[in-house]
Short mmCIF file of C-alpha atoms and ligand atoms in Angstrom, two decimals:
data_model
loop_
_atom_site.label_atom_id
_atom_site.label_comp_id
_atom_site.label_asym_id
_atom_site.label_seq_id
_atom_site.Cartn_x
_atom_site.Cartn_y
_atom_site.Cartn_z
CA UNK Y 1 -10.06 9.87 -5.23
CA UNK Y 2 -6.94 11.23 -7.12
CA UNK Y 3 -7.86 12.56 -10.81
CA UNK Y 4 -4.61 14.32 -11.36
CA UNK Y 5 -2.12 13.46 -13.67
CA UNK Y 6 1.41 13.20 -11.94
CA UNK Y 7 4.33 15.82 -12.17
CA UNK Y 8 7.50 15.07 -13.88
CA UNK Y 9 9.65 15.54 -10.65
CA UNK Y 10 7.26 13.72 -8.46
CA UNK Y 11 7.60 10.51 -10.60
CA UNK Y 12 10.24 8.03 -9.71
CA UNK Y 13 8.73 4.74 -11.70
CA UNK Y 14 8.48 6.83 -14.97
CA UNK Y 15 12.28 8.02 -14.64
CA UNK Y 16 12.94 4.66 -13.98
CA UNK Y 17 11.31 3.75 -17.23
CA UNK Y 18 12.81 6.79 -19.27
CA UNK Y 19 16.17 5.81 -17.71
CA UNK Y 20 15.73 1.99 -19.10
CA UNK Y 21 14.49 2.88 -22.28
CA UNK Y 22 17.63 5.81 -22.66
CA UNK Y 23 20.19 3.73 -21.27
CA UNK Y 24 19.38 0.21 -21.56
CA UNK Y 25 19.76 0.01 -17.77
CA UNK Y 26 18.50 1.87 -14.52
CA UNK Y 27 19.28 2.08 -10.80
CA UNK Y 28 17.04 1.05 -8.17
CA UNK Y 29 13.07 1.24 -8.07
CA UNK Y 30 12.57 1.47 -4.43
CA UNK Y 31 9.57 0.97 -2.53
CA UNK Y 32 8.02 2.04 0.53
CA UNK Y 33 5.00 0.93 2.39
CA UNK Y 34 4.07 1.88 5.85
CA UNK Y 35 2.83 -2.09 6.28
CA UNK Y 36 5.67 -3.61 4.71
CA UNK Y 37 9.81 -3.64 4.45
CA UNK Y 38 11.14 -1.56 1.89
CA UNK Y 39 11.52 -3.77 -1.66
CA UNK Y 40 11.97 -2.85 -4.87
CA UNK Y 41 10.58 -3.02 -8.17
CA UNK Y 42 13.47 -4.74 -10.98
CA UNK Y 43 13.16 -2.19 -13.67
CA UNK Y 44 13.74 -4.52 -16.22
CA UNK Y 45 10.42 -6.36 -15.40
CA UNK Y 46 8.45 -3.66 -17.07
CA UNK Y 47 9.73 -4.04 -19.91
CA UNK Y 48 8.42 -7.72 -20.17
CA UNK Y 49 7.79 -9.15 -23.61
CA UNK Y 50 5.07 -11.43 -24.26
CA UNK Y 51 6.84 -14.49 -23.69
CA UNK Y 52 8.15 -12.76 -20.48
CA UNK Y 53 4.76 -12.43 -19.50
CA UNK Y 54 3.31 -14.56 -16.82
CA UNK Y 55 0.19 -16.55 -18.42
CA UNK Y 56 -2.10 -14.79 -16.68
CA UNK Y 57 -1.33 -11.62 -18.48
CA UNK Y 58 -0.86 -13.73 -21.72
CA UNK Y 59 -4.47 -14.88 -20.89
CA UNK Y 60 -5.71 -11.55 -20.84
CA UNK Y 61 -3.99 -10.00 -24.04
CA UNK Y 62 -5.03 -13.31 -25.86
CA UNK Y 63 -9.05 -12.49 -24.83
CA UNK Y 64 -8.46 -9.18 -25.17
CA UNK Y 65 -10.94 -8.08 -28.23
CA UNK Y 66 -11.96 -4.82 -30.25
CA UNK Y 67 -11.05 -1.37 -29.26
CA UNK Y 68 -9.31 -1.80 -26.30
CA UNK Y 69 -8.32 0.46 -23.18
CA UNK Y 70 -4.67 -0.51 -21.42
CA UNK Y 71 -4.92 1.23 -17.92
CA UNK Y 72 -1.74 2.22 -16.71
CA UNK Y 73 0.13 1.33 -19.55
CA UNK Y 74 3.61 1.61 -17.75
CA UNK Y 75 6.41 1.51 -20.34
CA UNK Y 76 3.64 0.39 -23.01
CA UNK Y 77 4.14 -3.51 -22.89
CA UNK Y 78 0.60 -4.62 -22.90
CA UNK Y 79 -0.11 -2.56 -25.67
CA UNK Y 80 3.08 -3.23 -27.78
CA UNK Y 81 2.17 -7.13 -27.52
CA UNK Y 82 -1.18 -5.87 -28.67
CA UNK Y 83 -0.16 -4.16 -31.62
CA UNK Y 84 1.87 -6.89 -32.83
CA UNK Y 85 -1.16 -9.17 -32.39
CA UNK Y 86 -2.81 -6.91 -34.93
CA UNK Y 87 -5.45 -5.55 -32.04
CA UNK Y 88 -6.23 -1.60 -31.49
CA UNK Y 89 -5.22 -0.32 -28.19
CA UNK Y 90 -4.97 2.53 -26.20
CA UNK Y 91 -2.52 2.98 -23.10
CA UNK Y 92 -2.91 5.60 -20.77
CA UNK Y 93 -1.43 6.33 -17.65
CA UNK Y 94 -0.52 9.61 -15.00
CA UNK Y 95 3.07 9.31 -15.45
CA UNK Y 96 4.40 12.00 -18.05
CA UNK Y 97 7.83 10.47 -18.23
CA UNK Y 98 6.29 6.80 -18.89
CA UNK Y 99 3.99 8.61 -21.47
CA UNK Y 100 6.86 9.69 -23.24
CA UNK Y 101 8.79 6.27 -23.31
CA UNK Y 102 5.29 4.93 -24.57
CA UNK Y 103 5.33 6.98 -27.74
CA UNK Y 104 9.21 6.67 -28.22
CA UNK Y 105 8.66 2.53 -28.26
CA UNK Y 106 6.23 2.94 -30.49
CA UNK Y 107 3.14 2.98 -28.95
CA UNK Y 108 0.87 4.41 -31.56
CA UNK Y 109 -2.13 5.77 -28.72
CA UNK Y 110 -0.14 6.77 -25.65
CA UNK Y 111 -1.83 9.11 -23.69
CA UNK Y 112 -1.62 11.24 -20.16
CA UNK Y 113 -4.68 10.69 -18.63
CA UNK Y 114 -6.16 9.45 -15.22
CA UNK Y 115 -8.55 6.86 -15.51
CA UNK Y 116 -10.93 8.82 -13.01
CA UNK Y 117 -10.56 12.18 -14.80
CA UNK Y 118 -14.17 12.93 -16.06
CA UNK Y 119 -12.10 14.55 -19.30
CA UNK Y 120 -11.68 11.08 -19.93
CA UNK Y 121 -14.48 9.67 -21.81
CA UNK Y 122 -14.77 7.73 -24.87
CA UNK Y 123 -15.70 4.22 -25.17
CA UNK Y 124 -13.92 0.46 -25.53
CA UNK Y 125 -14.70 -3.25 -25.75
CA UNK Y 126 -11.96 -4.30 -23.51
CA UNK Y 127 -10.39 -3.03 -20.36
CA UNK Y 128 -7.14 -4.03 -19.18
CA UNK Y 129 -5.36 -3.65 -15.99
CA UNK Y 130 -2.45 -5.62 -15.35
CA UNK Y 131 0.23 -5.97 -12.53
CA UNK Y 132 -1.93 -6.37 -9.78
CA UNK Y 133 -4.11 -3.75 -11.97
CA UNK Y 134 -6.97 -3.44 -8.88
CA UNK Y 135 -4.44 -1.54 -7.60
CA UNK Y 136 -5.67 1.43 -9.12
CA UNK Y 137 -8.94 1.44 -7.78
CA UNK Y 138 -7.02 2.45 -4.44
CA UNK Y 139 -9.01 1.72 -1.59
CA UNK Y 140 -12.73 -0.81 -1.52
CA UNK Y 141 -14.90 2.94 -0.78
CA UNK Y 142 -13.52 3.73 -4.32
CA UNK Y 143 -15.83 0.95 -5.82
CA UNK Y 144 -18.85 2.83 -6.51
CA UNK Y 145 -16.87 5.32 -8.11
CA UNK Y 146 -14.49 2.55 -10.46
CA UNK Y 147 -18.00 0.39 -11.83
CA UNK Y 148 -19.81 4.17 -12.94
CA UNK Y 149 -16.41 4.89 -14.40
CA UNK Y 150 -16.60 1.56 -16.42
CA UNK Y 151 -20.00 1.84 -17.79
CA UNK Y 152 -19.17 4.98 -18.80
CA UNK Y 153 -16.38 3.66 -21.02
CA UNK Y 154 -17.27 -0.03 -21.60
CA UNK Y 155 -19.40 -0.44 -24.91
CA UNK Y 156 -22.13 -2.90 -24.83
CA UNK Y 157 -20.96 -6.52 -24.24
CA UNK Y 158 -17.56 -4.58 -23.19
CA UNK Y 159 -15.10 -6.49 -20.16
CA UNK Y 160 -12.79 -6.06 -18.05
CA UNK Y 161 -9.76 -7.87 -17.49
CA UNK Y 162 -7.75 -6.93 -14.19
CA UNK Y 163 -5.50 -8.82 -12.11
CA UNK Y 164 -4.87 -9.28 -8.40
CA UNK Y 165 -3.01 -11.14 -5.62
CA UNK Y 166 -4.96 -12.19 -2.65
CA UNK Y 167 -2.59 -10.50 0.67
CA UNK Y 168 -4.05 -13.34 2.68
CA UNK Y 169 -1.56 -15.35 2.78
CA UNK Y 170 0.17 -12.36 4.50
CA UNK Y 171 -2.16 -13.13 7.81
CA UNK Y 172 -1.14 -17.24 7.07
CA UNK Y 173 -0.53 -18.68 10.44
CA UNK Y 174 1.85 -21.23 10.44
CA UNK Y 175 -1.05 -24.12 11.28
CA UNK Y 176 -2.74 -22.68 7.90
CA UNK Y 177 -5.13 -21.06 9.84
CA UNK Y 178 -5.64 -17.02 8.78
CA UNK Y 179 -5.32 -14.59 11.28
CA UNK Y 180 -7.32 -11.44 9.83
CA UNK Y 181 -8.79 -8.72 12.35
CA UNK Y 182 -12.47 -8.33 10.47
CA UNK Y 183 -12.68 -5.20 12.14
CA UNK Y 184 -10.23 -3.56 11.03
CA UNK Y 185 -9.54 -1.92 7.12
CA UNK Y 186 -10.07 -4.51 4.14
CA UNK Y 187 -6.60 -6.28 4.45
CA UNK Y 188 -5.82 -5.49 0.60
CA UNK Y 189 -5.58 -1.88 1.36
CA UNK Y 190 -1.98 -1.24 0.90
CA UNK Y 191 0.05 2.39 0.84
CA UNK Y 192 2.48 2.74 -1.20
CA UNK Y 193 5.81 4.92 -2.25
CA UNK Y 194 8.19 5.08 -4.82
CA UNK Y 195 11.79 6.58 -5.31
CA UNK Y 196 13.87 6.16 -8.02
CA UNK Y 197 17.00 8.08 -7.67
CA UNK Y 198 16.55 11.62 -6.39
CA UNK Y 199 12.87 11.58 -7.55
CA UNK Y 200 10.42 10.62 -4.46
CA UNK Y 201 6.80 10.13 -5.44
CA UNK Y 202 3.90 10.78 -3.24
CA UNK Y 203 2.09 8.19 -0.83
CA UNK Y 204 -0.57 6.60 -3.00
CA UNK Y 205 -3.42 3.88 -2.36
CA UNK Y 206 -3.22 0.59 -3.95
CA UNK Y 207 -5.91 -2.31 -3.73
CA UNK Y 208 -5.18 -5.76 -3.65
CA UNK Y 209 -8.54 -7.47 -3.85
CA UNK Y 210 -9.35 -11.05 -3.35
CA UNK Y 211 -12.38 -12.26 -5.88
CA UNK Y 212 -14.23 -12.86 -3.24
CA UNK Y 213 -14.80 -9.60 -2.44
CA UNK Y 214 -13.96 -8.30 -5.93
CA UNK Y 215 -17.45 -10.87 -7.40
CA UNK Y 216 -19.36 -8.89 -4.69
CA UNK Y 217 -18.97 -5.07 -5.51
CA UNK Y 218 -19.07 -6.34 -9.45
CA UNK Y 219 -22.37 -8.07 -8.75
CA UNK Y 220 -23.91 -4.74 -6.71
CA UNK Y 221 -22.73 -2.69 -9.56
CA UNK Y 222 -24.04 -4.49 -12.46
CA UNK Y 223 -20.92 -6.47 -13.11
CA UNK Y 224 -20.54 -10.43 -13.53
CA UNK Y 225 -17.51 -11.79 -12.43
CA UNK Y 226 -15.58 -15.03 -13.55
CA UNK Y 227 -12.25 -16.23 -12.70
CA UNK Y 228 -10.76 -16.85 -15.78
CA UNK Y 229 -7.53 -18.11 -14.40
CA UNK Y 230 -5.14 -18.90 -10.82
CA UNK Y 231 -2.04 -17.54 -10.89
CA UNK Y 232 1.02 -19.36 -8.85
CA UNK Y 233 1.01 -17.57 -5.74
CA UNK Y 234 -2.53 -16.23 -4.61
CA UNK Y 235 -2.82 -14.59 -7.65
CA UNK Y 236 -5.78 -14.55 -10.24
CA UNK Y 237 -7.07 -12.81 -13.44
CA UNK Y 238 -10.21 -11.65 -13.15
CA UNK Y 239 -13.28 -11.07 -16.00
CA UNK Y 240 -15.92 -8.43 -15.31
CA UNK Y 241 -18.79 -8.15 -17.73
CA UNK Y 242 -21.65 -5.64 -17.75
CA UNK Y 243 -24.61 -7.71 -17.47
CA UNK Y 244 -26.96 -6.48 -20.07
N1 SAH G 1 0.72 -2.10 -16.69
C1 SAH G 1 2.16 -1.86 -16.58
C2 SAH G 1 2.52 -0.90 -15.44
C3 SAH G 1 2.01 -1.29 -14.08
S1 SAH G 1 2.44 -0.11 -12.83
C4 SAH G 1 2.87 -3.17 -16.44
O1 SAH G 1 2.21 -4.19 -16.22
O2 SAH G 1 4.10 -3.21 -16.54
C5 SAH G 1 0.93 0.79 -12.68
C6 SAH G 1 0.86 1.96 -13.66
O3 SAH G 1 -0.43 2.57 -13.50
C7 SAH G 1 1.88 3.05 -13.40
O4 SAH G 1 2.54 3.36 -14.62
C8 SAH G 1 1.04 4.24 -12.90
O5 SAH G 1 1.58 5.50 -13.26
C9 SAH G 1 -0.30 3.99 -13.57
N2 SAH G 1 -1.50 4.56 -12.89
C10 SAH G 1 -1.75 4.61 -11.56
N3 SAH G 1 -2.95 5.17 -11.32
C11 SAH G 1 -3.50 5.48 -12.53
C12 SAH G 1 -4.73 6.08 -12.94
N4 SAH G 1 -5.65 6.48 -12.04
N5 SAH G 1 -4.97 6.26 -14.26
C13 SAH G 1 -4.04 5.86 -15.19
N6 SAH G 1 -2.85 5.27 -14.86
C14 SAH G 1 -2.57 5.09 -13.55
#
């Protein structure tokens, strides 16, 4: 598992951020993925306001309570909504340049840190990661690994609110029947890579998890998992407690 924090010329979505923020527009976020066709990621997106927000992330910054960790804070709008809800966040994420853009919008707790770095301990009553925000856990064999990370930093009574689409309707056969080889690697496990103008990133994991399988791992680690919401399109937000 990566604990690293990213360099500034191998990070394509945070100069696509810096760009956005600088310029009030950027070029294209593209994306590459050995199981999919290249797409791309509308820059604009991630600079969502609340009302921009699909409900499911409303959802989550509405529960939201206490002292409260945003993982992969992006351009910081999670924890701007937050702030002007009155709540205390914290965003973090790998990307220097998106780090920067953070604090420059007014972020007031921006920080460069991995989630997995063991520098990075303190504690919070609410975690948040949005976007598809399993993604960071990378790959399912990262699981043990993610849940001792999380009751490291979760406080008593502490949760976790994370977000995912479910790829199976990827695999959907045109009868509605699934076609998913059980054999093979969990069908979440995506790999990804970005490029945003002459900047190319590295190949990274990224875990789409359905709650299935997400309920599972929570409930082997110690977690209890409800689904506080469905989102339109396979999509869900996810609540992981510690159970005491
Ligand atoms: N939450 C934002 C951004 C989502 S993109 C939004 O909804 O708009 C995912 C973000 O997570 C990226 O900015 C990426 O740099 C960051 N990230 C990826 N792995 C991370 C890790 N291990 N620790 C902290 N941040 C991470």
């Amino acid at each position: 598992m990566n604990i690293a924090t990213l360099a500034k010329d191998k990070d394509p979505m945070g100069a696509a951020i810096h760009d956005y923020f600088t310029k009030g527009r950027a070029g294209k976020l593209q994306v590459f993925s050995s199981q999919f066709d290249e797409d791309e990621i509308p820059v604009k997106t991630l600079f969502r306001s609340m009302s921009d927000m699909p409900l499911l992330e409303q959802k989550a910054l509405q529960l939201a309570t206490g002292k409260i960790l945003d993982v992969g804070g992006g351009s910081g709008c999670h924890t701007l909504a937050l702030q002007e809800m009155g709540k205390d966040a914290c965003a973090i994420d790998i990307s220097p340049l998106s780090v920067e853009a953070m604090k420059a919008r007014g972020v007031k707790d921006a920080r460069l840190a991995n989630l997995f770095a063991p520098t990075f301990t303190e504690t919070f009553d609410t975690v948040l990661m949005l976007m598809n925000g399993s993604g960071i856990i990378g790959k399912l064999s990262n699981m043990p690994q993610f849940f001792i990370k999380m009751k490291q930093l979760l406080n008593p009574g502490g949760a976790i609110f994370l977000d995912s689409s479910d790829l199976k309707y990827l695999f959907e056969d045109e009868d509605g029947s699934f076609l998913i080889d059980l054999a093979g690697d969990y069908y979440g496990e995506i790999d990804f890579q970005m490029k945003y103008k002459h900047v190319e990133g590295d190949t990274f994991d990224w875990l789409y998890i359905d709650f299935q399988t997400l309920s599972l791992y929570a409930a082997e680690y110690g977690f209890e998992a409800e689904q506080i919401e469905e989102g339109e399109h396979y999509n869900y937000l996810a609540k992981l407690t510690l159970k005491a």
